Short mmCIF file of C-alpha atoms in Angstrom, two decimals:
data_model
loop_
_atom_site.label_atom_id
_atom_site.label_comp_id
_atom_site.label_asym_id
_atom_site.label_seq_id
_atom_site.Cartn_x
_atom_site.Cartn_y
_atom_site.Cartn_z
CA UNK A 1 1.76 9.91 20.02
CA UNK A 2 4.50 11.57 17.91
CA UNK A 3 4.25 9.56 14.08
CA UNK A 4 8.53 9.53 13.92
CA UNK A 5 7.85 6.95 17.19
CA UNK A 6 4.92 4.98 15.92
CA UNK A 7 6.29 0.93 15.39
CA UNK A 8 5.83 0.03 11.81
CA UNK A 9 3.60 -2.93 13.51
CA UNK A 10 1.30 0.20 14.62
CA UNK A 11 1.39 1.75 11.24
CA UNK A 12 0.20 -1.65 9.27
CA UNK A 13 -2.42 -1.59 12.22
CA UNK A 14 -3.28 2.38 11.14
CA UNK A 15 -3.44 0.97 7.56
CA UNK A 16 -6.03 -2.04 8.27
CA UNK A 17 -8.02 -0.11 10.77
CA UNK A 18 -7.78 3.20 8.49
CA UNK A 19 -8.62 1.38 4.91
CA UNK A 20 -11.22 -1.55 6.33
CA UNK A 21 -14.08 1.23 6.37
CA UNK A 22 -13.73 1.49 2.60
CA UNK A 23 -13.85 -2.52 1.74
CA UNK A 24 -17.00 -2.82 4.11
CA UNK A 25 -18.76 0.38 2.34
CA UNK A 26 -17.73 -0.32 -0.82
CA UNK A 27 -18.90 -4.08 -0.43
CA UNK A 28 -22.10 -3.01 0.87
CA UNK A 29 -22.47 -0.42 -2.10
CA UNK A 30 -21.61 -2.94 -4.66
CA UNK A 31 -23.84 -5.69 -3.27
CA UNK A 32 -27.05 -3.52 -3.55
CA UNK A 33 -26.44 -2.87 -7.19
CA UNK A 34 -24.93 -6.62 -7.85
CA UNK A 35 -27.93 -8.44 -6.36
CA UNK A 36 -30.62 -5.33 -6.80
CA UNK A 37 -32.21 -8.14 -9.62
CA UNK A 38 -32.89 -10.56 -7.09
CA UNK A 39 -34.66 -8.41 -4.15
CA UNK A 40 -36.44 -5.73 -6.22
CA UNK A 41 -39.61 -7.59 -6.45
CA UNK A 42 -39.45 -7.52 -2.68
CA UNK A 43 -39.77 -4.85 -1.85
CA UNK A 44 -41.88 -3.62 -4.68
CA UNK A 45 -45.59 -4.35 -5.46
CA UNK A 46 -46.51 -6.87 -8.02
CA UNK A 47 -45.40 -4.86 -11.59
CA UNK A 48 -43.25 -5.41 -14.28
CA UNK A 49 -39.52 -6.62 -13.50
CA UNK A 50 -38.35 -2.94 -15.17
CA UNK A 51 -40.63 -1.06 -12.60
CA UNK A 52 -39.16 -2.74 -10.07
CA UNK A 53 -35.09 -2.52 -10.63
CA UNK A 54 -36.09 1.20 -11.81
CA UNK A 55 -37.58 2.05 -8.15
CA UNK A 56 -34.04 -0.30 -6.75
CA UNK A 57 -31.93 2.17 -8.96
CA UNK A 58 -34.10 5.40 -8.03
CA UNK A 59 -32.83 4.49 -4.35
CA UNK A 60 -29.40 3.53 -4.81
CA UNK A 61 -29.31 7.11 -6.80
CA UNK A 62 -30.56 8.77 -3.34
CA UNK A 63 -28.09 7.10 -1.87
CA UNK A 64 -25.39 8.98 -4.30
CA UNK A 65 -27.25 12.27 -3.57
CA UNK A 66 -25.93 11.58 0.37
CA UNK A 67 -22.60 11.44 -0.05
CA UNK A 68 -21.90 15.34 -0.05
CA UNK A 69 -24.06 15.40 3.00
CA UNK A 70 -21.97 12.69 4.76
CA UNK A 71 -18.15 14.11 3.48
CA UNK A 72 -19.73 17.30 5.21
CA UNK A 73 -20.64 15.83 8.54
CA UNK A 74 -18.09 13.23 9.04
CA UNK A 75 -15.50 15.83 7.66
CA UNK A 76 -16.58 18.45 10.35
CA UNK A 77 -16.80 15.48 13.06
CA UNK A 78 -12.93 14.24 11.99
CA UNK A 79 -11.95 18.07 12.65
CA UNK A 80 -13.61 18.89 15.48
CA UNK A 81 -13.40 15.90 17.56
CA UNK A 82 -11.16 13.57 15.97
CA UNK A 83 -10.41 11.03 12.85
CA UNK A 84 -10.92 8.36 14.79
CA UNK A 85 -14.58 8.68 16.56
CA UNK A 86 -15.58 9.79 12.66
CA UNK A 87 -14.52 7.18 11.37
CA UNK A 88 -15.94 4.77 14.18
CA UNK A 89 -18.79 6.41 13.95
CA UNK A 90 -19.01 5.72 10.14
CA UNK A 91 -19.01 2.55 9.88
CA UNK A 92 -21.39 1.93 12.70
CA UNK A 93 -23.82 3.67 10.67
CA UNK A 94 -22.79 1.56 8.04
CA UNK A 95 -23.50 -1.92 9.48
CA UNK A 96 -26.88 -0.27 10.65
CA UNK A 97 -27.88 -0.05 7.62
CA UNK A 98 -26.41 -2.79 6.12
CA UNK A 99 -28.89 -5.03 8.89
CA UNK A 100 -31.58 -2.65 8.17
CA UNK A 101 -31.77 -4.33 4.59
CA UNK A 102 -31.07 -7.83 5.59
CA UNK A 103 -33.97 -8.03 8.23
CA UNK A 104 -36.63 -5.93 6.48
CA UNK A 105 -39.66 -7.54 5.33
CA UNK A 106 -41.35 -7.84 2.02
CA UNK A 107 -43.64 -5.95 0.50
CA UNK A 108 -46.75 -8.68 0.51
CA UNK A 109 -46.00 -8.67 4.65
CA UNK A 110 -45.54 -4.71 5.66
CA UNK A 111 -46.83 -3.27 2.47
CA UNK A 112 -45.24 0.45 1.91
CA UNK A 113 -43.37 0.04 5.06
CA UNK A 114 -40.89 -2.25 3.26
CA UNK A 115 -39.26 0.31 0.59
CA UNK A 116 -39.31 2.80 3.15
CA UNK A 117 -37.10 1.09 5.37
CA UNK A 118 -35.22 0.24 2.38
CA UNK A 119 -34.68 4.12 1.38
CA UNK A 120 -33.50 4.85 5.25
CA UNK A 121 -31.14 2.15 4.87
CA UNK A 122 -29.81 3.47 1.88
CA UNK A 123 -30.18 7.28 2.90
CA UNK A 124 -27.41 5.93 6.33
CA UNK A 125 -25.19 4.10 3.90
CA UNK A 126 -24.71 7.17 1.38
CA UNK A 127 -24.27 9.17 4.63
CA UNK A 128 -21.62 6.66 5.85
CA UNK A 129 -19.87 6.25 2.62
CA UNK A 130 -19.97 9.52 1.87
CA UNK A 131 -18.44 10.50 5.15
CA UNK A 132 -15.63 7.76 4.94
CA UNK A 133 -13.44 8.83 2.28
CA UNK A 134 -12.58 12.12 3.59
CA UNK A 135 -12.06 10.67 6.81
CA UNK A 136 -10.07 7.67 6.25
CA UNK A 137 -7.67 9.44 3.55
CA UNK A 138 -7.19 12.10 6.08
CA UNK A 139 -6.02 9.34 8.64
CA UNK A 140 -4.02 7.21 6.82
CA UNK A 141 -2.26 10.81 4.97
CA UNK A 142 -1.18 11.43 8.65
CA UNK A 143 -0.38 8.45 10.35
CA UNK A 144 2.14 7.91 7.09
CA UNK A 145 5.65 8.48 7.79
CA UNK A 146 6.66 11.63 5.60
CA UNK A 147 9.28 9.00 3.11
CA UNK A 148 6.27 6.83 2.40
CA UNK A 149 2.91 8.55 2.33
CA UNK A 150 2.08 7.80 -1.49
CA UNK A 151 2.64 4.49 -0.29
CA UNK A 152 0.29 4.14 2.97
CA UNK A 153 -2.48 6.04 1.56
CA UNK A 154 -3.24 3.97 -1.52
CA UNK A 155 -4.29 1.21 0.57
CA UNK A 156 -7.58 3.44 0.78
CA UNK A 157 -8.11 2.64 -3.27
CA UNK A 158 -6.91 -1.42 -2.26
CA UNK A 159 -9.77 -1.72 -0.43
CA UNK A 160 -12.08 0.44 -2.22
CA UNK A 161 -11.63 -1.98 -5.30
CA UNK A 162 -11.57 -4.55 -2.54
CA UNK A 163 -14.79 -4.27 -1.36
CA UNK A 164 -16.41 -4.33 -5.05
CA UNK A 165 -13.80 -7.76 -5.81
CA UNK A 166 -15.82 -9.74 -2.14
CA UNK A 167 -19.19 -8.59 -3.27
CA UNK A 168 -18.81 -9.96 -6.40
CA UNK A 169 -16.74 -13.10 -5.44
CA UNK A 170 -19.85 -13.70 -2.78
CA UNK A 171 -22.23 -13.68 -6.01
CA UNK A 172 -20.12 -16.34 -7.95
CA UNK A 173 -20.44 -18.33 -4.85
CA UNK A 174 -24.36 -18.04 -4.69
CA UNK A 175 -25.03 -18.47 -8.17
CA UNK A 176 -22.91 -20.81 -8.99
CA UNK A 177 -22.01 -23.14 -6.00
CA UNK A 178 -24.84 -22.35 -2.97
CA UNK A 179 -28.46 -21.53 -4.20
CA UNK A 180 -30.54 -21.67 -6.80
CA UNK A 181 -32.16 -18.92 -8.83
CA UNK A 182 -35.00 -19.09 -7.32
CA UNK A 183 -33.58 -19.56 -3.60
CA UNK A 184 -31.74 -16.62 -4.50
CA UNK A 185 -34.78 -14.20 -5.08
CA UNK A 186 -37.20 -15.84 -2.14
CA UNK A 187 -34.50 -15.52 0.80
CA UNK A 188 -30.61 -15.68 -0.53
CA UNK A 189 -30.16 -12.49 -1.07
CA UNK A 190 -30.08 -11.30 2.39
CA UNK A 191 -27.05 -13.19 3.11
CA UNK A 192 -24.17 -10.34 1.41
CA UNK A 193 -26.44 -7.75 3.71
CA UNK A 194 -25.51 -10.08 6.69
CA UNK A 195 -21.97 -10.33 5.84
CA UNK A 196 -21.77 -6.54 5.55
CA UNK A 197 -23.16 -6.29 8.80
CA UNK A 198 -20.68 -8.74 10.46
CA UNK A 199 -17.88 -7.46 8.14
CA UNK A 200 -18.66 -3.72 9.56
CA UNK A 201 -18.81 -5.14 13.10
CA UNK A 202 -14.96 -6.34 12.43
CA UNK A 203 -14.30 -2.95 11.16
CA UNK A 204 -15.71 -1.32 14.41
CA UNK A 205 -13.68 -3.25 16.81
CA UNK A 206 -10.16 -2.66 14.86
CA UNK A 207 -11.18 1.44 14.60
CA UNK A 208 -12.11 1.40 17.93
CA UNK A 209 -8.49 -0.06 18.88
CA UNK A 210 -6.74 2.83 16.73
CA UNK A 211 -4.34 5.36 17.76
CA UNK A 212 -5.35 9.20 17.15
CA UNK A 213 -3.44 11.32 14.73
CA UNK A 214 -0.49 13.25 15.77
CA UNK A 215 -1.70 15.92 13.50
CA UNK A 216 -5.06 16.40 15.12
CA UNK A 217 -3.98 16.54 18.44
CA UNK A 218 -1.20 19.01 17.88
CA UNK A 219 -4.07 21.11 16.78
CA UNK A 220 -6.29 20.57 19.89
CA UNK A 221 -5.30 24.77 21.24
CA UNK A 222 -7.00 25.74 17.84
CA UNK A 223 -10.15 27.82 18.49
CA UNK A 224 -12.91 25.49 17.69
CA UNK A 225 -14.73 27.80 15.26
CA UNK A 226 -12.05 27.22 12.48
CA UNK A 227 -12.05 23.32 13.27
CA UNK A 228 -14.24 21.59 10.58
CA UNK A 229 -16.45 24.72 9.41
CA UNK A 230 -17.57 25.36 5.74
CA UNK A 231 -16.64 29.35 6.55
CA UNK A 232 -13.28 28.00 7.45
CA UNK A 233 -13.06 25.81 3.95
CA UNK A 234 -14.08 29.10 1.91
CA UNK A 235 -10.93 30.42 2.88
CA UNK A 236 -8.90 28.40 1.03
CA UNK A 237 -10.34 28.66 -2.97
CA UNK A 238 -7.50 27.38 -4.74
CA UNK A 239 -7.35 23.59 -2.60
CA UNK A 240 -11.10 23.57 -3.01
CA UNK A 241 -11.00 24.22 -6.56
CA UNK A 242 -8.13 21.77 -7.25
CA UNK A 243 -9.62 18.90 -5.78
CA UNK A 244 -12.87 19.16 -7.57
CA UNK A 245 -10.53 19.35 -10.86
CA UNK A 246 -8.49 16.72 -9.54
CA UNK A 247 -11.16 14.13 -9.06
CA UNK A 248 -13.69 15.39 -12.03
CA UNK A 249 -11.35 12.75 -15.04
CA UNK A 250 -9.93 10.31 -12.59
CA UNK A 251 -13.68 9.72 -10.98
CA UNK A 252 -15.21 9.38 -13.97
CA UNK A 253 -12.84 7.12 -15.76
CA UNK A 254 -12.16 5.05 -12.55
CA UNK A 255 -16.19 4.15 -12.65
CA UNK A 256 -16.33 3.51 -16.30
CA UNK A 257 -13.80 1.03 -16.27
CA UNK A 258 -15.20 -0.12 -12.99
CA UNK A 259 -18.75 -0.51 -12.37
CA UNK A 260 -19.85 -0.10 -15.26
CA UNK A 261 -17.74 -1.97 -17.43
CA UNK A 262 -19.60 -5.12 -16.43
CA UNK A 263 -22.70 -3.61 -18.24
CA UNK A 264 -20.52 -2.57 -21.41
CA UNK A 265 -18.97 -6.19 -21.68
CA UNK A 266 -22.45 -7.38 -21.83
CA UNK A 267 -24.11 -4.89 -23.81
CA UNK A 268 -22.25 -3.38 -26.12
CA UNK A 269 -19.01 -6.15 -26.81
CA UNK A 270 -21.24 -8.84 -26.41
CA UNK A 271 -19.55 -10.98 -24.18
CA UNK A 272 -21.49 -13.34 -21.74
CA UNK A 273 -22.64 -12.18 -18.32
CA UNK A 274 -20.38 -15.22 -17.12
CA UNK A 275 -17.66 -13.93 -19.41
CA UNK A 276 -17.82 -10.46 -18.07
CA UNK A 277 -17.64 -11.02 -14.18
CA UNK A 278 -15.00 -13.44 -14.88
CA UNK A 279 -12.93 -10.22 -16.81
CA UNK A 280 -14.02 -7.71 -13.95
CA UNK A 281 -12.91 -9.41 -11.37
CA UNK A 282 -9.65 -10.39 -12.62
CA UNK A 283 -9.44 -7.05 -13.84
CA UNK A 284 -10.04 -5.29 -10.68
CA UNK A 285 -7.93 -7.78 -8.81
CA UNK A 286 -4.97 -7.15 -10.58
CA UNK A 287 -5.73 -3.00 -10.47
CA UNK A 288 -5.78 -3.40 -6.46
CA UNK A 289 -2.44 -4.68 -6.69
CA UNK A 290 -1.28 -2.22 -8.65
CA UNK A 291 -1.79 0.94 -6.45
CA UNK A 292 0.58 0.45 -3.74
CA UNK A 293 3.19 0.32 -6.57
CA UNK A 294 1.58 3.21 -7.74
CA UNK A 295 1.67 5.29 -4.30
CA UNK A 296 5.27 4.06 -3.51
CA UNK A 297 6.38 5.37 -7.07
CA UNK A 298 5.23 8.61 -6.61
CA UNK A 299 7.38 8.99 -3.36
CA UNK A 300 9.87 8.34 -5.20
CA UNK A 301 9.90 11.08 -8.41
CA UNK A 302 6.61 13.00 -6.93
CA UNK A 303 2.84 12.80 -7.08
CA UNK A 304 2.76 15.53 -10.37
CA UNK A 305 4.40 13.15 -12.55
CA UNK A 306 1.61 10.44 -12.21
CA UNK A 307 -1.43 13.11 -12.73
CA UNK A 308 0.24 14.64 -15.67
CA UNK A 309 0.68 10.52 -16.75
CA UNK A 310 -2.88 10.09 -16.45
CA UNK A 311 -3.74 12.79 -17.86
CA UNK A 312 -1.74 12.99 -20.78
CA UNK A 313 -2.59 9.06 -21.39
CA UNK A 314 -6.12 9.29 -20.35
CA UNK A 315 -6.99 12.42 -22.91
CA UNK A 316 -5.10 10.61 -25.75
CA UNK A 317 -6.21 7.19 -25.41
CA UNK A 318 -9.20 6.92 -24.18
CA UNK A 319 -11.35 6.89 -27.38
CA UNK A 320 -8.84 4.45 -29.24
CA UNK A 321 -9.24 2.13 -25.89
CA UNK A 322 -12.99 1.97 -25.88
CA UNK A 323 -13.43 2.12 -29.82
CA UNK A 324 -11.19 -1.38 -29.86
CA UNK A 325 -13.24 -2.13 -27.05
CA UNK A 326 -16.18 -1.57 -28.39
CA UNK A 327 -15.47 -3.52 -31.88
CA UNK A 328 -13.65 -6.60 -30.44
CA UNK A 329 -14.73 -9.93 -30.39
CA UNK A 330 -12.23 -11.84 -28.11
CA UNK A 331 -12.58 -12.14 -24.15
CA UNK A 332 -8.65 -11.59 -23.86
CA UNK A 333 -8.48 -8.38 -26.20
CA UNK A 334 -11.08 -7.18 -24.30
CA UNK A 335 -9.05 -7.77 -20.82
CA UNK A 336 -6.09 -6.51 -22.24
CA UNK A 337 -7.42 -3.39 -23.37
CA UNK A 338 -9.04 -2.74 -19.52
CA UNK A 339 -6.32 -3.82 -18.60
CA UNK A 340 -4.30 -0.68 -19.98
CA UNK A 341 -6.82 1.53 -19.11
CA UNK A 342 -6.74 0.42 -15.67
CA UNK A 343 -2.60 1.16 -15.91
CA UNK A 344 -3.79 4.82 -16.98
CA UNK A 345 -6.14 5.08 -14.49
CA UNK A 346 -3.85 4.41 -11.46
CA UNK A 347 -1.88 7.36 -11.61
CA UNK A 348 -5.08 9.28 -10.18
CA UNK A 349 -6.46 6.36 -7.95
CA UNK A 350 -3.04 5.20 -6.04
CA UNK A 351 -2.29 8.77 -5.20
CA UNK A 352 -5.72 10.84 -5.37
CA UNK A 353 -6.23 10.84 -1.41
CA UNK A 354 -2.76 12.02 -0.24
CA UNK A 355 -2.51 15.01 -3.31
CA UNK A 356 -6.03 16.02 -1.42
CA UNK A 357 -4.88 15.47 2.42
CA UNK A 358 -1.70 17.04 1.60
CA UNK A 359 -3.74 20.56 0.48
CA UNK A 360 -5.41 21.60 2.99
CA UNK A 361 -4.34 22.61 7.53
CA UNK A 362 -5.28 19.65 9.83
CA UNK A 363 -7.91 21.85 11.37
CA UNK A 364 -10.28 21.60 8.41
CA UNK A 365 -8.45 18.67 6.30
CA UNK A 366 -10.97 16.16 6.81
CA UNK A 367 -13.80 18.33 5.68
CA UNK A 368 -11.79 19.70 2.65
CA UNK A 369 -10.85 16.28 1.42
CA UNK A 370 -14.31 15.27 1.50
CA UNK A 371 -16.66 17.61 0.57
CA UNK A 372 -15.57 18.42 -2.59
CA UNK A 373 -14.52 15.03 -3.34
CA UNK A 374 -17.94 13.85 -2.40
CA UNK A 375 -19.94 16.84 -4.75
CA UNK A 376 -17.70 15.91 -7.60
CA UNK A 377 -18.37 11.93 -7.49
CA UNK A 378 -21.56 12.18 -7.12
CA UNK A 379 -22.24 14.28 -10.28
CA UNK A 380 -20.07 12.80 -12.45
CA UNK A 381 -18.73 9.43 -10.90
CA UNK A 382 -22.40 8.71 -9.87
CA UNK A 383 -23.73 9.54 -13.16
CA UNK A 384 -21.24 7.94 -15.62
CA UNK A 385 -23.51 4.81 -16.40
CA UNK A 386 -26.43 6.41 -16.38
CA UNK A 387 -24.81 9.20 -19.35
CA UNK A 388 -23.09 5.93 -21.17
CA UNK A 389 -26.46 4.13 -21.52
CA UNK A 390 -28.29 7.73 -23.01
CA UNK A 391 -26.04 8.17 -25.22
CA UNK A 392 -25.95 4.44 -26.05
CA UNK A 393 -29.76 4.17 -26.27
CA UNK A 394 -29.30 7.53 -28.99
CA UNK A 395 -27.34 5.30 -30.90
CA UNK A 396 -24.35 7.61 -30.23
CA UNK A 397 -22.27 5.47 -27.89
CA UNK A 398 -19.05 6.89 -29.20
CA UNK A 399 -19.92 10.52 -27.63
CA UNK A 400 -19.54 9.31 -24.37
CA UNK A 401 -15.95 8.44 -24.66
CA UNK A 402 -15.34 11.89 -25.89
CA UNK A 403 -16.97 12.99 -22.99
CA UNK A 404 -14.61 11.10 -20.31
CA UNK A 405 -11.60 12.60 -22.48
CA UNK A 406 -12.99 15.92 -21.83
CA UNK A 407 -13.37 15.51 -18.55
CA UNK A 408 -9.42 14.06 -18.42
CA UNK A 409 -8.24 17.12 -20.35
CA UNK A 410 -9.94 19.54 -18.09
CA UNK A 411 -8.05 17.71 -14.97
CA UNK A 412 -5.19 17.72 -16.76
CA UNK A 413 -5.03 21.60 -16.74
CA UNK A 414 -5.62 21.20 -13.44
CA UNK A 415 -3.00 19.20 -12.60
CA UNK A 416 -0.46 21.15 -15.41
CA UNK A 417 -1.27 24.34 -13.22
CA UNK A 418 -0.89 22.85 -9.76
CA UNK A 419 2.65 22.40 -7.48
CA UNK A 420 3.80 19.05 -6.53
CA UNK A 421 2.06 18.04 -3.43
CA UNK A 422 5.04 16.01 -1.78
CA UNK A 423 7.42 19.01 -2.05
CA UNK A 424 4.47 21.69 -0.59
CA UNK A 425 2.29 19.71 1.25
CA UNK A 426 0.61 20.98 4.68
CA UNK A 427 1.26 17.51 6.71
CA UNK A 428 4.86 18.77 6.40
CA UNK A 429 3.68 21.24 8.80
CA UNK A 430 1.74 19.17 11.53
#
């Protein structure tokens, strides 16, 4: 199907069916680590409650340790056979492992049976999620008409924070209107791992419905060998190189001011668990909204312009923003100050995908979205809150926001060195 012909109906269809991957795996990923302290003693032997989350975090790290693996087969699969079947085939294994953990046993009924099943479910859902960002920012990049691609493909980061705002809207619900604690920890919950399963199953039959891109099929004559291969990849250094310095800042500031934030609130500000989820999630809510304004801006005056803004802001601000932080006393401060580093933050999330889609041929643009993305998340977005609590537990906190502002400035070089995407980019070419 030629994209100049596709019905704008089709293209909001493209968008849901493109972006619902990333607000079932990013609601399944956020649900293991937002009720991990109610099922860790099941799966577990009888030990301390530390033991137990410890072993829970030990396998939602293996779970980072996947991703690469999974932007590297689903990226190949997208390239060699289509976006479409990879990204069916991504959530599938998604809501496999999703049911995996909601059915398992205990440990007191299967023994060491239980947190092996609970490692294979988590080993699938780093493949899956690893896999889907590649894939999904490569379809939605293409099935965008050329005016208005800034705008279609940040509906990837939409559901992305998405995901995280339903996981932790289900776990105000539970707490606070459903179970009790202890219901909770004997059976409760397994109910977000059921929803993720039914929510994937929703996702399966809309990507199953989807049209394939114009861009891979025009590419269909192209000898299979240079479809989706890492030797194929190699040959372009400079797009491989600029999206690992691309994503290196924005991933690591996007999950401080993210995931982890709930932990700083809470640990270092001193705010009230109830206090904190009731800042994150207005917080994130708000910075969903904010990224198709975001990814329609920069089709306007250009993607460069919003990296250098992040950049620029990010490297500058980022210390006073966290100090204040830090020191402050009042819920609202504290939102307000998120707040604005959520603002600086969206030039790289609203537009990140595209500026990576728009780099690299069709023929290996799924796997060179991906890969590198995936590498580059999982060492430093994957390993932001476990560096903020060392350095907090050395009682040298403050070193860790000089160490996202390093991080900014080096991908601001990047981005000071690099040619706006929306005047060069290779879907101009499709």
């Amino acid at each position: 199907m030629n994209s100049s012909s596709i019905t704008t109906a089709q293209r909001i269809k493209a968008i849901v069916g493109g972006s619902i991957g990333n607000l079932v795996e990013w609601y399944d990923w956020y649900a293991y680590a937002a009720f991990a302290i109610y099922f860790s003693h099941s799966f577990f032997p009888d030990s301390d409650l530390n033991a137990q989350l410890m072993n829970t975090a030990g396998i939602f790290a293996v779970g980072f340790l996947m991703r690469p693996i999974g932007g590297w087969i689903f990226g190949s699969i997208a390239d060699k056979v289509g976006r479409k079947k990879a990204m069916t085939l991504s959530v599938l294994l998604m809501s496999f492992g999703s049911l995996l953990i909601a059915l398992t046993p205990t440990y007191k009924t299967i023994g060491i049976l239980a947190p092996a099943l609970l490692l294979i479910a988590r080993l699938l859902q780093g493949l899956s999620v690893g896999g889907e960002y590649g894939v999904s920012a490569t379809y939605l990049s293409e099935m965008a008409s050329e005016k208005r691609r800034g705008f279609y493909s940040s509906f990837q980061y939409v559901t992305l924070i998405g995901g995280q705002l339903i996981a932790l809207g289900i776990q105000l619900i539970l707490q606070k209107l459903l179970l009790t604690e202890t219901q909770l920890e004997e059976w409760g919950w397994r109910i977000p791992f059921v929803i993720g399963a039914l929510l994937s199953v929703i996702a399966l039959y809309l990507r199953a419905n989807l049209h394939e891109t114009e861009a891979f099929e025009n590419k269909k004559e192209v000898s299979e060998k240079k479809k989706g291969t890492v030797t194929e990849l190699l040959k372009h250094p400079k797009a491989l190189i600029t999206v690992i310095g691309l994503t290196l800042g924005g991933t690591l500031a996007f999950y401080t001011y993210t995931t982890y934030m709930q932990k700083f609130l809470v640990n270092t500000v001193h705010l009230t668990k109830e206090q904190s989820t009731l800042i994150s999630f207005i917080s994130l809510f708000i910075f969903a909204c904010l990224q198709p304004v975001f990814g329609a801006l920069s089709d306007k005056i250009g993607r460069r312009p919003l990296l250098l803004g992040f950049g620029i802001l990010g490297t500058v601000f980022t210390v006073p923003l966290l100090t204040a932080l830090s020191t402050t006393t009042s819920m609202w401060t504290a939102f307000f100050l998120i707040m604005a580093a959520l603002i600086i933050v969206s030039g790289y999330t609203s537009i990140n995908a595209v500026v990576k889609a728009e780099l690299f041929p069709s023929e290996i643009r799924a796997l060179g979205v991906g890969l590198p993305y995936a590498l580059t998340v999982a060492i430093f977005g994957g390993t932001a809150e476990y560096i903020a609590l060392w350095f907090k537990q050395a009682g040298t906190e403050q070193y860790f926001y000089w160490y996202i502002t390093g991080c900014i400035l080096f991908s601001l070089i990047v981005y000071a060195g690099m040619k706006d995407t929306k005047e060069t980019s290779t879907l101009d070419k499709d």
